[in-house]
């Protein structure tokens, strides 16, 4: 799990990461809680949603079993979220590569449009020149016809 976390921290260059969460270790947290339990019993904050209201009526062993079960559930949820994050990262990478391909194609198409636009302008100028020559030749034909009559 620490290797996975390190990989995720390294790959999250453009994501805000809280400094407090970088050194977080679930195993260390569990061992700290177990040490506190062994030394002086359970902490005073048990009524803050960790153990239901029956927490004061059950024994320390049952509370430890409950906390361990809750910890397992939370670990499974964490694993599920990590898996989901990996899937999202894969999807992001796929979308990034698609975006890059689309941008490259867009650039290529813009170049093509620019070339076609310049060719259109060239052919317009050639057409105008041909029309002007045609009018000159028609004027010359009319002048020659007048001379011949």
Tab-separated table of C-alpha atoms in Angstrom:
chain	number	residue	atom	x	y	z
A	1	UNK	CA	0.000	0.000	0.000
A	2	UNK	CA	2.895	2.382	0.652
A	3	UNK	CA	4.301	1.647	-2.820
A	4	UNK	CA	0.911	2.408	-4.345
A	5	UNK	CA	0.657	5.629	-2.343
A	6	UNK	CA	4.160	6.680	-3.434
A	7	UNK	CA	3.303	6.019	-7.076
A	8	UNK	CA	0.100	8.008	-6.716
A	9	UNK	CA	1.909	10.931	-5.086
A	10	UNK	CA	4.494	10.910	-7.894
A	11	UNK	CA	1.865	10.760	-10.643
A	12	UNK	CA	-0.221	13.518	-9.068
A	13	UNK	CA	2.023	16.391	-10.132
A	14	UNK	CA	-0.850	18.638	-11.148
A	15	UNK	CA	-3.109	17.769	-8.202
A	16	UNK	CA	-3.145	19.569	-4.870
A	17	UNK	CA	-2.003	17.203	-2.101
A	18	UNK	CA	-2.269	18.095	1.566
A	19	UNK	CA	1.098	17.958	3.274
A	20	UNK	CA	-0.412	16.100	6.255
A	21	UNK	CA	-1.584	13.236	4.037
A	22	UNK	CA	1.757	12.494	2.380
A	23	UNK	CA	3.207	10.674	5.407
A	24	UNK	CA	-0.042	8.954	6.350
A	25	UNK	CA	0.207	5.250	7.055
A	26	UNK	CA	-2.804	3.180	7.983
A	27	UNK	CA	-0.646	0.576	9.722
A	28	UNK	CA	1.009	3.243	11.901
A	29	UNK	CA	-2.360	4.689	12.822
A	30	UNK	CA	-3.685	1.246	13.783
A	31	UNK	CA	-0.642	0.485	15.916
A	32	UNK	CA	-0.956	3.864	17.679
A	33	UNK	CA	-4.612	3.164	18.496
A	34	UNK	CA	-3.778	-0.322	19.748
A	35	UNK	CA	-0.983	1.095	21.965
A	36	UNK	CA	-3.396	3.628	23.451
A	37	UNK	CA	-5.916	0.879	24.094
A	38	UNK	CA	-3.326	-1.264	25.855
A	39	UNK	CA	-2.049	1.601	27.997
A	40	UNK	CA	-5.141	3.276	29.240
A	41	UNK	CA	-8.257	1.950	27.638
A	42	UNK	CA	-10.272	3.663	24.984
A	43	UNK	CA	-10.013	7.403	24.321
A	44	UNK	CA	-12.740	9.804	25.468
A	45	UNK	CA	-13.936	10.537	21.934
A	46	UNK	CA	-15.787	7.241	21.373
A	47	UNK	CA	-19.147	8.898	21.123
A	48	UNK	CA	-18.183	10.794	17.934
A	49	UNK	CA	-19.601	8.304	15.408
A	50	UNK	CA	-16.828	5.674	15.620
A	51	UNK	CA	-18.767	3.418	17.973
A	52	UNK	CA	-22.549	3.670	18.196
A	53	UNK	CA	-24.261	4.725	21.407
A	54	UNK	CA	-23.955	1.163	22.717
A	55	UNK	CA	-20.158	1.680	22.883
A	56	UNK	CA	-20.288	2.487	26.592
A	57	UNK	CA	-22.227	-0.697	27.357
A	58	UNK	CA	-19.952	-3.217	25.588
A	59	UNK	CA	-16.576	-4.389	26.822
A	60	UNK	CA	-13.153	-3.331	25.603
A	61	UNK	CA	-12.627	-6.571	23.633
A	62	UNK	CA	-15.915	-6.098	21.803
A	63	UNK	CA	-15.037	-2.480	21.109
A	64	UNK	CA	-11.667	-3.542	19.687
A	65	UNK	CA	-13.359	-6.170	17.488
A	66	UNK	CA	-15.857	-3.543	16.338
A	67	UNK	CA	-13.094	-1.062	15.543
A	68	UNK	CA	-11.093	-3.695	13.672
A	69	UNK	CA	-14.164	-4.662	11.638
A	70	UNK	CA	-14.831	-1.008	10.898
A	71	UNK	CA	-11.172	-0.625	9.919
A	72	UNK	CA	-11.447	-3.564	7.491
A	73	UNK	CA	-14.519	-2.009	5.910
A	74	UNK	CA	-12.746	1.328	5.602
A	75	UNK	CA	-9.705	-0.397	4.060
A	76	UNK	CA	-11.967	-2.084	1.496
A	77	UNK	CA	-13.549	1.282	0.718
A	78	UNK	CA	-10.098	2.815	0.390
A	79	UNK	CA	-8.994	0.016	-1.957
A	80	UNK	CA	-12.142	0.542	-4.003
A	81	UNK	CA	-11.502	4.285	-4.225
A	82	UNK	CA	-7.849	3.700	-5.194
A	83	UNK	CA	-9.018	1.313	-7.924
A	84	UNK	CA	-11.545	3.877	-9.127
A	85	UNK	CA	-8.837	6.557	-9.158
A	86	UNK	CA	-6.618	4.320	-11.271
A	87	UNK	CA	-9.471	3.768	-13.718
A	88	UNK	CA	-10.056	7.520	-13.878
A	89	UNK	CA	-6.326	8.092	-14.437
A	90	UNK	CA	-6.372	5.553	-17.280
A	91	UNK	CA	-9.438	7.224	-18.745
A	92	UNK	CA	-7.737	10.628	-18.439
A	93	UNK	CA	-4.662	9.315	-20.246
A	94	UNK	CA	-6.853	7.903	-23.018
A	95	UNK	CA	-8.703	11.200	-23.339
A	96	UNK	CA	-5.417	13.125	-23.356
A	97	UNK	CA	-4.092	10.991	-26.212
A	98	UNK	CA	-7.389	11.420	-28.097
A	99	UNK	CA	-7.202	15.175	-27.537
A	100	UNK	CA	-3.631	15.247	-28.826
A	101	UNK	CA	-4.652	13.317	-31.944
A	102	UNK	CA	-7.622	15.621	-32.487
A	103	UNK	CA	-5.435	18.705	-32.096
A	104	UNK	CA	-2.930	17.309	-34.604
A	105	UNK	CA	-5.708	16.572	-37.076
A	106	UNK	CA	-7.153	20.043	-36.498
A	107	UNK	CA	-3.755	21.589	-37.278
A	108	UNK	CA	-3.446	19.466	-40.418
A	109	UNK	CA	-6.951	20.448	-41.549
A	110	UNK	CA	-6.235	24.126	-40.894
A	111	UNK	CA	-3.146	23.887	-43.100
A	112	UNK	CA	-5.243	22.218	-45.804
A	113	UNK	CA	-7.906	24.931	-45.556
A	114	UNK	CA	-5.231	27.623	-45.753
A	115	UNK	CA	-3.698	26.036	-48.866
A	116	UNK	CA	-7.117	25.693	-50.493
A	117	UNK	CA	-7.941	29.300	-49.650
A	118	UNK	CA	-4.701	30.513	-51.246
A	119	UNK	CA	-5.397	28.353	-54.335
A	120	UNK	CA	-8.916	29.793	-54.526
A	121	UNK	CA	-7.496	33.319	-54.419
A	122	UNK	CA	-4.961	32.392	-57.112
A	123	UNK	CA	-7.670	30.982	-59.369
A	124	UNK	CA	-9.872	34.041	-58.791
A	125	UNK	CA	-7.034	36.275	-59.947
A	126	UNK	CA	-6.399	34.049	-62.982
A	127	UNK	CA	-10.111	34.139	-63.795
A	128	UNK	CA	-10.226	37.933	-63.521
A	129	UNK	CA	-7.145	38.200	-65.750
A	130	UNK	CA	-8.722	35.843	-68.303
A	131	UNK	CA	-11.964	37.865	-68.221
A	132	UNK	CA	-10.031	41.100	-68.774
A	133	UNK	CA	-8.128	39.586	-71.728
A	134	UNK	CA	-11.382	38.250	-73.131
A	135	UNK	CA	-12.958	41.724	-72.963
A	136	UNK	CA	-9.884	43.240	-74.646
A	137	UNK	CA	-10.066	40.628	-77.397
A	138	UNK	CA	-13.794	41.256	-77.847
A	139	UNK	CA	-13.111	45.005	-78.157
A	140	UNK	CA	-10.398	44.220	-80.710
A	141	UNK	CA	-12.806	41.973	-82.665
A	142	UNK	CA	-15.417	44.736	-82.664
A	143	UNK	CA	-12.816	47.255	-83.896
A	144	UNK	CA	-11.632	44.878	-86.618
A	145	UNK	CA	-15.207	44.218	-87.718
A	146	UNK	CA	-15.781	47.976	-88.061
A	147	UNK	CA	-12.649	48.241	-90.176
A	148	UNK	CA	-13.802	45.412	-92.420
A	149	UNK	CA	-17.247	46.974	-93.077
